[in-house]
mmCIF file of C-alpha atoms and ligand atoms in Angstrom:
data_model
loop_
_atom_site.group_PDB
_atom_site.id
_atom_site.type_symbol
_atom_site.label_atom_id
_atom_site.label_comp_id
_atom_site.label_asym_id
_atom_site.label_seq_id
_atom_site.Cartn_x
_atom_site.Cartn_y
_atom_site.Cartn_z
ATOM 1 C CA UNK A 1 -11.764 4.331 11.255
ATOM 2 C CA UNK A 2 -9.012 6.774 9.325
ATOM 3 C CA UNK A 3 -6.276 4.727 8.974
ATOM 4 C CA UNK A 4 -2.834 5.051 7.184
ATOM 5 C CA UNK A 5 -0.330 1.838 6.291
ATOM 6 C CA UNK A 6 3.103 2.274 6.023
ATOM 7 C CA UNK A 7 5.901 0.136 5.411
ATOM 8 C CA UNK A 8 8.850 -0.674 3.138
ATOM 9 C CA UNK A 9 7.526 -2.535 -0.478
ATOM 10 C CA UNK A 10 6.588 -6.236 -0.401
ATOM 11 C CA UNK A 11 5.696 -5.305 3.570
ATOM 12 C CA UNK A 12 2.399 -6.665 2.743
ATOM 13 C CA UNK A 13 0.123 -3.523 2.942
ATOM 14 C CA UNK A 14 -2.156 -4.393 0.710
ATOM 15 C CA UNK A 15 -2.500 -7.924 1.188
ATOM 16 C CA UNK A 16 -3.293 -6.908 5.137
ATOM 17 C CA UNK A 17 -5.581 -3.765 3.774
ATOM 18 C CA UNK A 18 -7.906 -6.378 2.107
ATOM 19 C CA UNK A 19 -8.722 -8.031 5.179
ATOM 20 C CA UNK A 20 -8.578 -5.007 8.067
ATOM 21 C CA UNK A 21 -10.292 -2.777 5.891
ATOM 22 C CA UNK A 22 -13.366 -5.908 5.077
ATOM 23 C CA UNK A 23 -13.068 -6.207 8.621
ATOM 24 C CA UNK A 24 -13.528 -2.283 9.378
ATOM 25 C CA UNK A 25 -15.903 -1.683 6.700
ATOM 26 C CA UNK A 26 -14.041 1.843 5.482
ATOM 27 C CA UNK A 27 -13.271 1.601 1.612
ATOM 28 C CA UNK A 28 -9.382 0.573 0.668
ATOM 29 C CA UNK A 29 -7.495 3.245 -1.028
ATOM 30 C CA UNK A 30 -4.623 1.959 -2.368
ATOM 31 C CA UNK A 31 -2.579 4.695 -4.838
ATOM 32 C CA UNK A 32 -0.371 1.799 -6.289
ATOM 33 C CA UNK A 33 -3.856 0.083 -7.392
ATOM 34 C CA UNK A 34 -5.065 3.497 -8.983
ATOM 35 C CA UNK A 35 -1.893 4.390 -10.815
ATOM 36 C CA UNK A 36 -1.845 0.368 -12.644
ATOM 37 C CA UNK A 37 -5.802 0.806 -13.253
ATOM 38 C CA UNK A 38 -5.175 4.237 -14.571
ATOM 39 C CA UNK A 39 -1.947 2.722 -16.911
ATOM 40 C CA UNK A 40 -3.885 -0.221 -17.684
ATOM 41 C CA UNK A 41 -6.762 1.735 -19.469
ATOM 42 C CA UNK A 42 -4.248 3.992 -21.063
ATOM 43 C CA UNK A 43 -5.817 6.782 -19.331
ATOM 44 C CA UNK A 44 -3.686 10.412 -19.322
ATOM 45 C CA UNK A 45 -3.352 9.821 -15.912
ATOM 46 C CA UNK A 46 -1.704 6.623 -16.383
ATOM 47 C CA UNK A 47 0.340 7.829 -19.109
ATOM 48 C CA UNK A 48 2.370 10.283 -16.534
ATOM 49 C CA UNK A 49 2.742 7.904 -13.697
ATOM 50 C CA UNK A 50 3.890 5.119 -15.760
ATOM 51 C CA UNK A 51 7.473 5.453 -16.388
ATOM 52 C CA UNK A 52 8.197 6.654 -12.799
ATOM 53 C CA UNK A 53 6.562 3.969 -11.385
ATOM 54 C CA UNK A 54 8.209 1.259 -13.922
ATOM 55 C CA UNK A 55 12.042 2.670 -12.353
ATOM 56 C CA UNK A 56 10.988 2.508 -8.875
ATOM 57 C CA UNK A 57 10.691 6.066 -7.997
ATOM 58 C CA UNK A 58 7.319 7.715 -6.758
ATOM 59 C CA UNK A 59 5.250 9.917 -8.824
ATOM 60 C CA UNK A 60 5.400 13.760 -8.690
ATOM 61 C CA UNK A 61 3.547 14.640 -5.405
ATOM 62 C CA UNK A 62 1.364 17.419 -7.457
ATOM 63 C CA UNK A 63 -0.519 14.398 -9.911
ATOM 64 C CA UNK A 64 -0.535 11.684 -6.357
ATOM 65 C CA UNK A 65 -1.963 14.615 -4.277
ATOM 66 C CA UNK A 66 -4.851 15.519 -6.270
ATOM 67 C CA UNK A 67 -5.393 11.576 -7.475
ATOM 68 C CA UNK A 68 -6.167 11.217 -3.565
ATOM 69 C CA UNK A 69 -7.936 14.253 -2.996
ATOM 70 C CA UNK A 70 -10.369 13.228 -5.365
ATOM 71 C CA UNK A 71 -10.765 10.037 -3.822
ATOM 72 C CA UNK A 72 -10.744 10.896 -0.957
ATOM 73 C CA UNK A 73 -13.702 13.515 -1.367
ATOM 74 C CA UNK A 74 -15.925 10.294 -2.559
ATOM 75 C CA UNK A 75 -19.474 9.752 -0.100
ATOM 76 C CA UNK A 76 -17.499 6.833 0.931
ATOM 77 C CA UNK A 77 -14.690 8.197 2.283
ATOM 78 C CA UNK A 78 -16.739 9.889 4.940
ATOM 79 C CA UNK A 79 -16.523 8.341 7.637
ATOM 80 C CA UNK A 80 -13.304 6.547 7.679
ATOM 81 C CA UNK A 81 -11.111 4.856 4.822
ATOM 82 C CA UNK A 82 -7.898 2.925 4.772
ATOM 83 C CA UNK A 83 -4.805 4.674 2.776
ATOM 84 C CA UNK A 84 -2.482 1.957 1.019
ATOM 85 C CA UNK A 85 0.796 3.382 -0.049
ATOM 86 C CA UNK A 86 -0.011 7.208 0.492
ATOM 87 C CA UNK A 87 1.297 9.227 1.863
ATOM 88 C CA UNK A 88 4.506 8.385 1.293
ATOM 89 C CA UNK A 89 6.739 11.036 1.816
ATOM 90 C CA UNK A 90 6.042 14.109 4.554
ATOM 91 C CA UNK A 91 4.928 16.918 2.082
ATOM 92 C CA UNK A 92 2.015 13.912 1.028
ATOM 93 C CA UNK A 93 1.812 13.618 4.948
ATOM 94 C CA UNK A 94 1.538 17.598 5.764
ATOM 95 C CA UNK A 95 -0.566 18.219 2.955
ATOM 96 C CA UNK A 96 -3.318 15.358 4.229
ATOM 97 C CA UNK A 97 -3.066 16.535 7.464
ATOM 98 C CA UNK A 98 -4.162 20.130 6.023
ATOM 99 C CA UNK A 99 -6.504 18.038 3.939
ATOM 100 C CA UNK A 100 -8.197 16.669 6.785
ATOM 101 C CA UNK A 101 -7.970 19.802 8.860
ATOM 102 C CA UNK A 102 -10.254 21.398 6.648
ATOM 103 C CA UNK A 103 -12.855 18.632 7.089
ATOM 104 C CA UNK A 104 -12.692 18.674 10.921
ATOM 105 C CA UNK A 105 -11.014 16.103 11.027
ATOM 106 C CA UNK A 106 -7.940 14.227 11.286
ATOM 107 C CA UNK A 107 -6.223 10.504 11.203
ATOM 108 C CA UNK A 108 -6.657 8.192 13.848
ATOM 109 C CA UNK A 109 -3.562 5.818 13.788
ATOM 110 C CA UNK A 110 -0.956 5.106 11.016
ATOM 111 C CA UNK A 111 -0.147 1.197 10.998
ATOM 112 C CA UNK A 112 3.653 -0.074 10.329
ATOM 113 C CA UNK A 113 4.307 -2.924 8.959
ATOM 114 C CA UNK A 114 7.902 -4.316 10.024
ATOM 115 C CA UNK A 115 10.030 -6.575 7.924
ATOM 116 C CA UNK A 116 13.284 -7.177 6.719
ATOM 117 C CA UNK A 117 14.698 -6.258 3.007
ATOM 118 C CA UNK A 118 15.157 -10.026 2.278
ATOM 119 C CA UNK A 119 11.676 -10.589 2.942
ATOM 120 C CA UNK A 120 10.834 -8.035 1.139
ATOM 121 C CA UNK A 121 12.741 -9.166 -1.947
ATOM 122 C CA UNK A 122 11.550 -12.910 -1.694
ATOM 123 C CA UNK A 123 8.166 -11.531 -1.610
ATOM 124 C CA UNK A 124 8.562 -9.320 -4.291
ATOM 125 C CA UNK A 125 10.265 -11.404 -6.917
ATOM 126 C CA UNK A 126 7.558 -14.518 -6.202
ATOM 127 C CA UNK A 127 4.409 -11.843 -6.396
ATOM 128 C CA UNK A 128 1.767 -12.598 -9.010
ATOM 129 C CA UNK A 129 -1.464 -10.920 -9.247
ATOM 130 C CA UNK A 130 -4.479 -11.465 -11.450
ATOM 131 C CA UNK A 131 -5.246 -9.333 -14.436
ATOM 132 C CA UNK A 132 -8.690 -9.959 -13.645
ATOM 133 C CA UNK A 133 -9.760 -8.919 -10.095
ATOM 134 C CA UNK A 134 -6.432 -7.886 -8.824
ATOM 135 C CA UNK A 135 -6.303 -10.606 -5.870
ATOM 136 C CA UNK A 136 -2.349 -10.797 -5.373
ATOM 137 C CA UNK A 137 -0.476 -14.653 -4.767
ATOM 138 C CA UNK A 138 2.758 -15.704 -4.620
ATOM 139 C CA UNK A 139 4.544 -18.442 -5.742
ATOM 140 C CA UNK A 140 5.651 -20.370 -2.986
ATOM 141 C CA UNK A 141 4.073 -18.856 0.527
ATOM 142 C CA UNK A 142 0.523 -18.638 -1.160
ATOM 143 C CA UNK A 143 0.474 -20.296 -5.060
ATOM 144 C CA UNK A 144 -2.783 -20.888 -6.390
ATOM 145 C CA UNK A 145 -3.763 -24.292 -7.290
ATOM 146 C CA UNK A 146 -3.028 -24.070 -11.072
ATOM 147 C CA UNK A 147 0.399 -21.619 -11.565
ATOM 148 C CA UNK A 148 -0.613 -18.818 -13.627
ATOM 149 C CA UNK A 149 -4.127 -19.145 -13.457
ATOM 150 C CA UNK A 150 -6.253 -16.994 -10.365
ATOM 151 C CA UNK A 151 -8.316 -19.245 -7.946
ATOM 152 C CA UNK A 152 -10.883 -16.781 -7.003
ATOM 153 C CA UNK A 153 -11.826 -15.831 -10.709
ATOM 154 C CA UNK A 154 -9.961 -17.702 -13.265
ATOM 155 C CA UNK A 155 -8.179 -14.761 -14.475
ATOM 156 C CA UNK A 156 -4.532 -14.544 -15.752
ATOM 157 C CA UNK A 157 -1.476 -13.846 -13.261
ATOM 158 C CA UNK A 158 1.186 -11.522 -14.180
ATOM 159 C CA UNK A 159 3.928 -10.461 -12.494
ATOM 160 C CA UNK A 160 4.274 -6.707 -11.890
ATOM 161 C CA UNK A 161 7.105 -4.511 -13.839
ATOM 162 C CA UNK A 162 8.595 -3.080 -11.159
ATOM 163 C CA UNK A 163 8.990 -6.546 -9.340
ATOM 164 C CA UNK A 164 11.991 -7.583 -10.635
ATOM 165 C CA UNK A 165 15.008 -7.930 -8.398
ATOM 166 C CA UNK A 166 16.923 -4.530 -9.732
ATOM 167 C CA UNK A 167 13.991 -2.757 -9.453
ATOM 168 C CA UNK A 168 13.430 -3.396 -6.099
ATOM 169 C CA UNK A 169 16.339 -2.972 -4.599
ATOM 170 C CA UNK A 170 15.656 0.705 -6.051
ATOM 171 C CA UNK A 171 12.402 1.113 -4.620
ATOM 172 C CA UNK A 172 14.090 -0.313 -1.231
ATOM 173 C CA UNK A 173 16.424 2.805 -1.268
ATOM 174 C CA UNK A 174 13.720 4.851 -2.210
ATOM 175 C CA UNK A 175 11.442 3.952 0.975
ATOM 176 C CA UNK A 176 14.542 4.521 3.363
ATOM 177 C CA UNK A 177 14.647 8.059 1.726
ATOM 178 C CA UNK A 178 11.509 9.539 1.277
ATOM 179 C CA UNK A 179 8.545 7.218 2.994
ATOM 180 C CA UNK A 180 10.924 5.833 6.398
ATOM 181 C CA UNK A 181 10.654 10.044 7.794
ATOM 182 C CA UNK A 182 7.195 8.984 7.833
ATOM 183 C CA UNK A 183 8.077 6.873 10.591
ATOM 184 C CA UNK A 184 9.044 9.604 12.959
ATOM 185 C CA UNK A 185 6.934 12.550 11.756
ATOM 186 C CA UNK A 186 3.753 9.588 13.058
ATOM 187 C CA UNK A 187 5.396 8.905 15.982
ATOM 188 C CA UNK A 188 5.561 12.807 16.766
ATOM 189 C CA UNK A 189 2.011 12.739 16.110
ATOM 190 C CA UNK A 190 1.723 10.362 18.584
ATOM 191 C CA UNK A 191 -0.278 7.976 16.468
ATOM 192 C CA UNK A 192 2.218 5.348 15.451
ATOM 193 C CA UNK A 193 1.557 1.591 15.762
ATOM 194 C CA UNK A 194 3.787 -0.554 14.529
ATOM 195 C CA UNK A 195 3.476 -4.426 14.183
ATOM 196 C CA UNK A 196 5.882 -7.181 13.407
ATOM 197 C CA UNK A 197 4.757 -7.886 9.597
ATOM 198 C CA UNK A 198 6.672 -11.864 9.365
ATOM 199 C CA UNK A 199 4.699 -15.010 9.631
ATOM 200 C CA UNK A 200 1.454 -16.187 8.415
ATOM 201 C CA UNK A 201 -1.033 -13.650 6.949
ATOM 202 C CA UNK A 202 -3.940 -14.502 9.257
ATOM 203 C CA UNK A 203 -1.901 -14.091 12.264
ATOM 204 C CA UNK A 204 -0.878 -11.123 11.363
ATOM 205 C CA UNK A 205 -4.162 -9.706 10.341
ATOM 206 C CA UNK A 206 -5.175 -10.847 14.038
ATOM 207 C CA UNK A 207 -2.081 -8.748 15.435
ATOM 208 C CA UNK A 208 -2.754 -6.044 14.026
ATOM 209 C CA UNK A 209 -6.508 -6.062 14.394
ATOM 210 C CA UNK A 210 -5.539 -6.654 18.244
ATOM 211 C CA UNK A 211 -3.399 -3.590 18.113
ATOM 212 C CA UNK A 212 -6.006 -1.628 16.362
ATOM 213 C CA UNK A 213 -8.541 -2.552 18.654
ATOM 214 C CA UNK A 214 -8.497 0.510 21.593
ATOM 215 C CA UNK A 215 -8.963 2.743 18.293
ATOM 216 C CA UNK A 216 -12.031 1.457 16.976
ATOM 217 C CA UNK A 217 -15.092 3.671 17.651
HETATM 218 P P1 LIG B 301 2.532 0.695 -4.320
HETATM 219 O O1 LIG B 301 1.990 -0.655 -5.483
HETATM 220 O O2 LIG B 301 1.690 1.411 -3.381
HETATM 221 O O3 LIG B 301 3.932 -0.322 -4.121
HETATM 222 P P2 LIG B 301 5.027 -0.457 -2.203
HETATM 223 O O4 LIG B 301 4.510 0.005 -1.794
HETATM 224 O O5 LIG B 301 6.077 -0.628 -3.431
HETATM 225 O O6 LIG B 301 4.245 -2.264 -1.951
HETATM 226 P P3 LIG B 301 4.146 -3.096 -2.623
HETATM 227 O O7 LIG B 301 2.766 -3.143 -3.476
HETATM 228 O O8 LIG B 301 5.024 -3.526 -3.720
HETATM 229 O O9 LIG B 301 3.896 -4.244 -1.430
HETATM 230 P P4 LIG B 301 2.438 -4.163 -0.343
HETATM 231 O O10 LIG B 301 3.326 -3.880 0.754
HETATM 232 O O11 LIG B 301 0.870 -4.096 -1.047
HETATM 233 O O12 LIG B 301 2.489 -6.316 -0.094
HETATM 234 P P5 LIG B 301 1.603 -7.554 -0.626
HETATM 235 O O13 LIG B 301 0.728 -7.290 0.289
HETATM 236 O O14 LIG B 301 1.690 -7.081 -2.224
HETATM 237 O O15 LIG B 301 3.241 1.195 -5.138
HETATM 238 C C1 LIG B 301 3.785 1.009 -6.791
HETATM 239 C C2 LIG B 301 4.403 2.850 -7.333
HETATM 240 O O16 LIG B 301 3.028 3.384 -7.126
HETATM 241 C C3 LIG B 301 5.420 3.122 -6.494
HETATM 242 O O17 LIG B 301 6.812 2.786 -6.557
HETATM 243 C C4 LIG B 301 5.323 4.418 -7.338
HETATM 244 O O18 LIG B 301 5.449 4.476 -8.136
HETATM 245 C C5 LIG B 301 3.901 4.312 -7.085
HETATM 246 N N1 LIG B 301 2.657 5.092 -5.794
HETATM 247 C C6 LIG B 301 2.067 4.502 -4.903
HETATM 248 N N2 LIG B 301 1.926 5.322 -3.923
HETATM 249 C C7 LIG B 301 2.255 7.315 -4.516
HETATM 250 C C8 LIG B 301 2.334 8.130 -3.663
HETATM 251 N N3 LIG B 301 2.057 7.811 -2.603
HETATM 252 N N4 LIG B 301 3.342 8.952 -4.257
HETATM 253 C C9 LIG B 301 4.039 8.841 -5.547
HETATM 254 N N5 LIG B 301 4.114 7.401 -5.786
HETATM 255 C C10 LIG B 301 3.407 6.498 -5.893
HETATM 256 O O19 LIG B 301 3.298 -8.260 -0.461
HETATM 257 C C11 LIG B 301 3.897 -8.977 -1.512
HETATM 258 C C12 LIG B 301 3.692 -10.230 -1.603
HETATM 259 O O20 LIG B 301 4.006 -11.198 -0.470
HETATM 260 C C13 LIG B 301 2.423 -10.467 -2.188
HETATM 261 O O21 LIG B 301 3.290 -11.996 -3.081
HETATM 262 C C14 LIG B 301 1.884 -11.766 -1.124
HETATM 263 O O22 LIG B 301 1.680 -12.663 -1.706
HETATM 264 C C15 LIG B 301 3.281 -12.180 0.279
HETATM 265 N N6 LIG B 301 3.167 -11.745 1.379
HETATM 266 C C16 LIG B 301 2.329 -11.083 1.819
HETATM 267 N N7 LIG B 301 1.974 -11.210 3.235
HETATM 268 C C17 LIG B 301 2.988 -12.176 3.401
HETATM 269 C C18 LIG B 301 3.164 -13.337 4.204
HETATM 270 N N8 LIG B 301 3.097 -12.887 5.888
HETATM 271 N N9 LIG B 301 4.120 -14.009 4.249
HETATM 272 C C19 LIG B 301 4.440 -14.806 2.696
HETATM 273 N N10 LIG B 301 4.134 -13.637 1.490
HETATM 274 C C20 LIG B 301 3.177 -12.457 2.147
#
């Protein structure tokens, strides 16, 4: 399956992506994770992306598209993938469509995770991420047994630079202006599925998988 997750910052894309991709046995490709990995390793790509990410702005399309084109050409993405965080605007969506069409394929479905702004702020202000394994926690909704330490690998948890309240608000504006138009773009293509992304994580995963069931081949 070739699947895209779309939704505002904090909708739970990363959280759901790991379960959905593992259930469907497809690679999860998260542009945010790839950028953060490059920032932490101080690569040229990371240095280019860092200031945009810190402000909550989109990294320029030419940088993002080149990175995704490379990643989608890897063998493990040949028979399916889950994209989390890409496309992020209509030009990226148009480019992805052309790229897949040149490879004689297309997206099967775009899953929209629907949550309101207040829930986004609650989720992002409590988000903590493991420095070692990348597992995402929440200080209230999904706390580790010992504060600041990842249950899975014992790594140190940190708060993302862009998870401060004023940056969260800016990211929501960027989402409304640049990313939300993708919802009607993909509705027009006839491949948009929306689900309510509030409630316990495992119930949302069930909701997502049952909505996706008719696309599984
Ligand atoms: P990116 O990493 O993609 O950030 P985002 O879209 O803002 O999404 P988030 O990672 O913040 O949230 P999420 O929906 O994954 O939520 P999560 O599962 O973590 O991008 C970061 C930056 O990179 C961008 O701002 C941009 O600069 C750049 N970038 C990336 N892609 C780009 C592109 N294509 N073009 C240009 N620039 C790009 O959950 C959030 C919290 O909520 C967690 O703590 C979690 O534990 C908790 N939670 C999850 N589900 C639930 C639930 N059901 N109930 C309660 N809590 C929950």
